[in-house]
Tab-separated table of C-alpha atoms in Angstrom:
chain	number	residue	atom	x	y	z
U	194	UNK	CA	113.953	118.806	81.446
U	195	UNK	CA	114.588	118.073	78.015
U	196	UNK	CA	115.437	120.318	75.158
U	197	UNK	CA	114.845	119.224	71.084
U	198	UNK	CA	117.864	120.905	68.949
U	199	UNK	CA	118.860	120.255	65.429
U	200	UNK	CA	122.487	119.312	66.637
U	201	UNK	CA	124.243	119.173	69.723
U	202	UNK	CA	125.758	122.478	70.388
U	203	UNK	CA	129.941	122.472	70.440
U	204	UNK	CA	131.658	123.753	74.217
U	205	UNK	CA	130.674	127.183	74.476
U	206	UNK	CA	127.966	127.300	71.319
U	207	UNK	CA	124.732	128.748	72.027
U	208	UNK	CA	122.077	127.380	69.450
U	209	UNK	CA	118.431	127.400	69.433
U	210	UNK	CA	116.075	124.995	70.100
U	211	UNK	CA	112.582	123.977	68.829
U	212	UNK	CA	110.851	122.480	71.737
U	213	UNK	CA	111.289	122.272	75.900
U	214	UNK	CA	109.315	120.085	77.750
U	215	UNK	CA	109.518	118.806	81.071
U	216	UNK	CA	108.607	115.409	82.860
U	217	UNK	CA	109.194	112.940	85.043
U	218	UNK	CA	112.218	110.782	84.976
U	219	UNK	CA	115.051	109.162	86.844
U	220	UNK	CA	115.980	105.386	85.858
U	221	UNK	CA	114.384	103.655	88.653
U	222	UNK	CA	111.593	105.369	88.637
U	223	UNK	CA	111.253	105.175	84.651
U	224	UNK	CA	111.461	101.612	85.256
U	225	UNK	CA	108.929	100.983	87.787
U	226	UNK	CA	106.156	102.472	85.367
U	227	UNK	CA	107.471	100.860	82.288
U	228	UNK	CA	106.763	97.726	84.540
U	229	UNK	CA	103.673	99.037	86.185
U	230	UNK	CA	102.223	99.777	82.505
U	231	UNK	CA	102.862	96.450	81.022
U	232	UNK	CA	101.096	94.223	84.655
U	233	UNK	CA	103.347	94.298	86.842
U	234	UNK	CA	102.389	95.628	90.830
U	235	UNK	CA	105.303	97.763	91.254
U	236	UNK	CA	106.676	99.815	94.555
U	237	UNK	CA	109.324	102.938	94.805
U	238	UNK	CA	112.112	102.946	97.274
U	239	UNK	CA	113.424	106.592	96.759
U	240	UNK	CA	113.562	110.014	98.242
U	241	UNK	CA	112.358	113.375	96.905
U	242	UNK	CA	112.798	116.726	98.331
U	243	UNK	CA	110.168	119.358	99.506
U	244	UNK	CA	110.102	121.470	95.966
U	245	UNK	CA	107.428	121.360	93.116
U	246	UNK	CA	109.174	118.400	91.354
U	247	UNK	CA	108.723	116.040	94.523
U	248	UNK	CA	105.159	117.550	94.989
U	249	UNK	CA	104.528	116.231	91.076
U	250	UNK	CA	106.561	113.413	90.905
U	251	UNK	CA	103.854	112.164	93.759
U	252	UNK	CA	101.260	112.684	91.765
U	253	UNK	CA	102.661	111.150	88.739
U	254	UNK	CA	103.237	107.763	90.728
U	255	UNK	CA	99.686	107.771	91.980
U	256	UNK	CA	98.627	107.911	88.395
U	257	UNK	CA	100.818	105.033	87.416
U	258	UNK	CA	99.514	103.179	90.076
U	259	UNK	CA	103.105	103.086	91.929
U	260	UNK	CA	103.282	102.108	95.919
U	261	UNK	CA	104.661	105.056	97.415
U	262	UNK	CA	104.768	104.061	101.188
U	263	UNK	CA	108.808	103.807	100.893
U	264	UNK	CA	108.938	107.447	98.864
U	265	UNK	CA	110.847	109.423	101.638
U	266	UNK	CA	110.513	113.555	101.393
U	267	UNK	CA	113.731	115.163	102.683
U	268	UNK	CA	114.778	119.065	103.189
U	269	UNK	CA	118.308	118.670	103.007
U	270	UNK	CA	118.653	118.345	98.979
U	271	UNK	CA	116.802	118.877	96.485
U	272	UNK	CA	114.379	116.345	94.272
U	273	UNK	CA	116.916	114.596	91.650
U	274	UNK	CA	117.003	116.459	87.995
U	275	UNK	CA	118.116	115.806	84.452
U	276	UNK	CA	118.789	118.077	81.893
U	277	UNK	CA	118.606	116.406	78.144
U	278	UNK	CA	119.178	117.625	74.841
U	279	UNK	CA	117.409	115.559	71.820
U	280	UNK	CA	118.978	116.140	68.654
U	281	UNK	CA	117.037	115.814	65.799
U	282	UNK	CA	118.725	112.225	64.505
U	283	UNK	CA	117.286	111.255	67.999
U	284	UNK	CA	120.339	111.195	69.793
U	285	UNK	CA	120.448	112.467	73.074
U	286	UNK	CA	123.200	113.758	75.976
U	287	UNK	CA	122.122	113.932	79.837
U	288	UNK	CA	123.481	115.724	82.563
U	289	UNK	CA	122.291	113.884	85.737
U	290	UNK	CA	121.810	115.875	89.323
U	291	UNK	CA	120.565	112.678	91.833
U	292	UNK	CA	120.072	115.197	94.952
U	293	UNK	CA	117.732	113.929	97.263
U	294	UNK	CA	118.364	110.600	95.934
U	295	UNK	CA	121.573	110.002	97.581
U	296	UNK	CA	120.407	110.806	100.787
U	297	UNK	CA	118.748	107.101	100.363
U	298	UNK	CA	120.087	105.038	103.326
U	299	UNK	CA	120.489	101.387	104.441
U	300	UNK	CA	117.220	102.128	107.247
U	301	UNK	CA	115.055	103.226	104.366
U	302	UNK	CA	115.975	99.771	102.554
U	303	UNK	CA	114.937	98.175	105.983
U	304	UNK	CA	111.922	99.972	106.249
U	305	UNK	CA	110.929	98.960	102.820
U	306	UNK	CA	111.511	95.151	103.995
U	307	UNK	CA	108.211	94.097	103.775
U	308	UNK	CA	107.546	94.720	100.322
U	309	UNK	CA	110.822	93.698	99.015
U	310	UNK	CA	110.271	90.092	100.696
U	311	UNK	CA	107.106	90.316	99.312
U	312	UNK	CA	108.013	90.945	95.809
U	313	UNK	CA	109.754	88.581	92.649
U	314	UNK	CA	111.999	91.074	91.362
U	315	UNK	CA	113.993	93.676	92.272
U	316	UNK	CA	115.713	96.365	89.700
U	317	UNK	CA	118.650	98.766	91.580
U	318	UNK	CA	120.378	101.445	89.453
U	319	UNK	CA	124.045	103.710	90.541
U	320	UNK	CA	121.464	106.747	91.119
U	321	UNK	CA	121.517	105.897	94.767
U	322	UNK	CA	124.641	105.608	97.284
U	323	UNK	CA	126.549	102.683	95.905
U	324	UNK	CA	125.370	101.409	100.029
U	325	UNK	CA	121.972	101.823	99.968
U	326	UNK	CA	122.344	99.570	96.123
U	327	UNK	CA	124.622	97.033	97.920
U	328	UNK	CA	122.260	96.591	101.083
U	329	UNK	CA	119.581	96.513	98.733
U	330	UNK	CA	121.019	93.914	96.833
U	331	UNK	CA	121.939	91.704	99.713
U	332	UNK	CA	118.273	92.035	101.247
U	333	UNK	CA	117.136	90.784	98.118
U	334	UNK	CA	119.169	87.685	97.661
U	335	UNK	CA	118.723	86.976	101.519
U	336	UNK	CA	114.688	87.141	100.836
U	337	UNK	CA	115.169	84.718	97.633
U	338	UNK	CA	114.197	87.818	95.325
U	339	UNK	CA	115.481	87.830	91.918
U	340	UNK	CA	117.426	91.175	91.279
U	341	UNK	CA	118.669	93.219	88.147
U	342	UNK	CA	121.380	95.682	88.821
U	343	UNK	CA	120.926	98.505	85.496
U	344	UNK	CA	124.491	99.565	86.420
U	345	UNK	CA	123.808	103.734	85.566
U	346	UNK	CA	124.825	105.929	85.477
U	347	UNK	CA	128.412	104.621	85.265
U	348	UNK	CA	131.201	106.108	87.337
U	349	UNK	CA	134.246	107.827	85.798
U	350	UNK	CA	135.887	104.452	86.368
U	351	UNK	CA	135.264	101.016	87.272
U	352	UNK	CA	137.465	101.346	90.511
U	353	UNK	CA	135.156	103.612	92.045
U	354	UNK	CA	132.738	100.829	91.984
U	355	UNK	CA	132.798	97.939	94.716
U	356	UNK	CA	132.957	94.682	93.001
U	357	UNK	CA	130.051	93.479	95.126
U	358	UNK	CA	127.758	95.066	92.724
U	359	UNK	CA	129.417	92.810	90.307
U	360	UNK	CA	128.610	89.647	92.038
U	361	UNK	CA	125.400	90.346	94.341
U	362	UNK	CA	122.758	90.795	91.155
U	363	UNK	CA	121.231	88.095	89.500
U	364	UNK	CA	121.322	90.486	85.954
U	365	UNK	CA	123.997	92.920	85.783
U	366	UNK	CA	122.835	94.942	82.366
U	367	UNK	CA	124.690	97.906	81.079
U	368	UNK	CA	124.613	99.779	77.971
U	369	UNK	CA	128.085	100.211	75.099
U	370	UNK	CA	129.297	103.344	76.769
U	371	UNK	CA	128.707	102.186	80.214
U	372	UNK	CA	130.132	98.815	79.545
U	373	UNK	CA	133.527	100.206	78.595
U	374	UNK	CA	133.915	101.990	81.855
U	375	UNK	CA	133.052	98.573	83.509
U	376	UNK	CA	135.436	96.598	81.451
U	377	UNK	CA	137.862	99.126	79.902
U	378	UNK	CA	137.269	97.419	76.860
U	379	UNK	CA	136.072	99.024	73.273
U	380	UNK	CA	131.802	98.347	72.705
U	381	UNK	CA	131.592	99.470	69.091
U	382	UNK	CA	130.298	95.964	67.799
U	383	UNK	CA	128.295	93.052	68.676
U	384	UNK	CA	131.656	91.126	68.489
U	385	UNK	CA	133.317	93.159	71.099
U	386	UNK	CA	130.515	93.002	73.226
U	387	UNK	CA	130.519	89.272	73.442
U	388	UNK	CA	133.899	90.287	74.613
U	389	UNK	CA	132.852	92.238	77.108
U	390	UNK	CA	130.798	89.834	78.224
U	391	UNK	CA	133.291	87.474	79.109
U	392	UNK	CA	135.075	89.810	81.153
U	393	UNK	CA	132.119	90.832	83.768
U	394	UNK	CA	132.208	86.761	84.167
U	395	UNK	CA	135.145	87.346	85.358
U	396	UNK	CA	134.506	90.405	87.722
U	397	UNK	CA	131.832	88.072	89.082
U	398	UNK	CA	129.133	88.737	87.197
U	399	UNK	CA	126.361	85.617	86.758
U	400	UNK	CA	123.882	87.278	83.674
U	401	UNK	CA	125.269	89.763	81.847
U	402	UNK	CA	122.915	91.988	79.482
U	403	UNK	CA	124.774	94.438	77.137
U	404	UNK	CA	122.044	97.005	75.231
U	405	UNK	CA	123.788	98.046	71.731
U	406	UNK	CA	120.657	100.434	71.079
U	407	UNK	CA	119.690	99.724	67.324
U	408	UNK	CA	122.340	96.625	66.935
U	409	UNK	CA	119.798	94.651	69.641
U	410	UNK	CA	121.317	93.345	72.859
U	411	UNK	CA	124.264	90.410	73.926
U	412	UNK	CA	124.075	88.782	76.599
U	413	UNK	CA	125.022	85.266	77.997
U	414	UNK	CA	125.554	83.681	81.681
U	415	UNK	CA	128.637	82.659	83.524
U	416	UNK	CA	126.871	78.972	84.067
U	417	UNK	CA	126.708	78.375	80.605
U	418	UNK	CA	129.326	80.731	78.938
U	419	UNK	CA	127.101	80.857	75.888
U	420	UNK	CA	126.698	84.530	74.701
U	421	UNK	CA	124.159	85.342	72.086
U	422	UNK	CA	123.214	88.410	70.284
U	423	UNK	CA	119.675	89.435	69.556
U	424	UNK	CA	118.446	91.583	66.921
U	425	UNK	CA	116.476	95.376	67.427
U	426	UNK	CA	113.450	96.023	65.440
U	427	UNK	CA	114.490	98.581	62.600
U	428	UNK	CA	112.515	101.740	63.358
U	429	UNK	CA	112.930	105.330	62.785
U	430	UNK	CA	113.836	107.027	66.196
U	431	UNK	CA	112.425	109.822	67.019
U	432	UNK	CA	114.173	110.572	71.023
U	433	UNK	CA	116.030	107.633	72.237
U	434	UNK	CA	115.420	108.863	75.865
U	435	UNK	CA	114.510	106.188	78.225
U	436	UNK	CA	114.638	103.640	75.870
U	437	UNK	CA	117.153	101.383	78.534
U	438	UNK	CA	114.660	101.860	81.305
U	439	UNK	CA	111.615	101.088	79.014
U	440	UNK	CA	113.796	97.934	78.012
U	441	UNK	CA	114.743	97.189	81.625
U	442	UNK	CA	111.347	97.686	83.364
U	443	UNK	CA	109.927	95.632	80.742
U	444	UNK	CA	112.664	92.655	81.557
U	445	UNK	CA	111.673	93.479	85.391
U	446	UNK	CA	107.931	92.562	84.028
U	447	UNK	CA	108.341	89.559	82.081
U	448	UNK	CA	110.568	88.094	84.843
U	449	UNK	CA	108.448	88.840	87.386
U	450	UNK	CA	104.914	87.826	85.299
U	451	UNK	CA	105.854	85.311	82.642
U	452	UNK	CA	108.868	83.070	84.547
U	453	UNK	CA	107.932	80.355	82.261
U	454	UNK	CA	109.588	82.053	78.982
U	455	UNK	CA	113.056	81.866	78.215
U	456	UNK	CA	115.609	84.846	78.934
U	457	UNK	CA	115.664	85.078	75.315
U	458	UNK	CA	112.463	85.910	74.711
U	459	UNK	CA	112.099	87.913	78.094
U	460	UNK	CA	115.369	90.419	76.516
U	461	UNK	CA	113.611	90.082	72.735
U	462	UNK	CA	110.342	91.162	73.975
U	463	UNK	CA	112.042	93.904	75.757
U	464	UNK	CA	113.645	95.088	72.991
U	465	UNK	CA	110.835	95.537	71.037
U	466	UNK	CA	109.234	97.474	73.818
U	467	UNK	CA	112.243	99.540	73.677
U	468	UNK	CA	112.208	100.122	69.866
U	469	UNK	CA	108.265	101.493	70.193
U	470	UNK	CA	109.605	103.923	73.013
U	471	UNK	CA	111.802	105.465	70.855
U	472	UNK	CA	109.335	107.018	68.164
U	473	UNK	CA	107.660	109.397	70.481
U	474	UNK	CA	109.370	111.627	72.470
U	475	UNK	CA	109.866	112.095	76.231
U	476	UNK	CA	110.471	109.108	78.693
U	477	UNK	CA	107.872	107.886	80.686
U	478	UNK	CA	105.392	109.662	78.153
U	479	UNK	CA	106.839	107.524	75.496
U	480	UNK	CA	106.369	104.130	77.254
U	481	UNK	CA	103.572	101.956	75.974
U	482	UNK	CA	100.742	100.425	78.253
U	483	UNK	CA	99.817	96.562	78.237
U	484	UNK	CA	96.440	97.403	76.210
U	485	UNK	CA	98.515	99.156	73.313
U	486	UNK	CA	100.781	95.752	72.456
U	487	UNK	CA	98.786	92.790	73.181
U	488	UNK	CA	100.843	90.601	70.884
U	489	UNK	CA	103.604	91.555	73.352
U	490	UNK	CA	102.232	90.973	76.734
């Protein structure tokens, strides 16, 4: 449910907005359709609850052409919710309710085992129960399936996190603010993350992938210890919502569909896909499909 102001309103302002409009998000689920829209044959491991925004959120996977035979429906909480406020520079604040969401549990991951043996990559986010995202993982690297852990929302601290989540992905990728909960390190330039970098290595990371938003993305691997920085498209943003999951689903997609190109150009392709998200507003209405950006895909 996102709401366009002029500003961010201070604690305990009350300001007026120009526009409301509500859709369907939630990182994983953003994700799968940025993937889905670009080639890739995508399945949902999640739960909704029995309210209007499960009933739609149905609908809007059938649309996307999203596998929904691991979608559970469950009475006990409600379907997960955001509230975001856009400001006009395109900036944007999000207060996330997961709900039915962490009701997900280690026997729907093993219920979902056939298609995650089944498929090339798997992408986990912290929207879950940090178990169901560790079992998940595991399954995964058990089954030989390449996995990339988009570590958000962060927790209040990195101690409230099980390093196994360091160690278990393939691609650990975080954003600046989320890093520096991770490392407890500053994330303010490209310089200090290639810092930051080097300290996941050493929580047991393998790939790390740092998103700076318009300063591009650093990343590097703990095999090589080489970290590079790669450069965003310059564009004028108009929401900035989604644009990590339109950048992650689309790394989920060109792992998945083009193994033969580098990581380099898997993350630079991404974060062009990620720049075009950001001049139209919404999420998942935002995300490009495969016939809009041939050059791309």
């Amino acid at each position: 449910m996102t709401c366009y102001v002029p500003r961010h309103p201070k604690p305990g302002e009350t300001i007026t907005g120009s526009k409301f409009i509500i859709g369907c998000g939630g990182k994983g689920a953003n994700q799968c359709i940025m993937a889905g829209r670009l080639g890739a044959t995508v399945a949902m491991v999640s739960k909704v609850g029995v309210d209007t925004f499960g009933q739609n959120y149905f609908v809007n996977f059938k649309e996307n052409n999203v596998n929904i035979d691991f979608v559970g429906v469950t009475e006990h909480a409600a379907t997960g919710a955001a509230a975001i406020t856009v400001s006009d520079a395109g900036e944007n604040t999000i207060v996330v309710v997961p709900g039915a969401n962490m009701l997900l549990t280690e026997n729907d991951i093993r219920d979902a085992l056939p298609v995650i043996k089944g498929t090339k990559v798997l992408t986990c986010q912290l929207e879950v129960s940090p178990e169901a995202t560790i079992f998940a993982l595991k399954t995964a690297k058990e089954h030989g399936v390449q996995t990339i852990l988009n570590a958000a929302p962060a927790p209040p601290s990195a101690k409230d996190v099980s390093e196994d989540l360091f160690s278990l992905c393939d691609i650990f990728c975080v954003n600046e603010q989320e890093c520096e909960v991770f490392t407890d390190l500053p994330v303010g330039t490209v310089e200090e993350a290639k810092a930051a970098v080097l300290c996941l290595f050493n929580k047991g990371c393998n790939t790390v992938v740092i998103t700076l938003g318009e300063r591009g993305v650093v990343y590097g691997s703990r095999q090589h210890k080489d970290v590079k920085h790669i450069e965003a498209e310059k564009v004028v943003a108009v929401d900035t919502t989604g644009a990590g999951d339109a950048f992650v689903g689309s790394l989920a997609y060109f792992l998945a569909k083009h193994p033969e190109i580098s990581l380099h150009d898997a993350l630079t392709k991404s974060c062009r896909i990620a720049a075009i998200s950001v001049q139209a507003n919404g999420t998942q209405s935002s995300y490009p499909w495969k016939k809009d950006i041939p050059d791309l895909v």
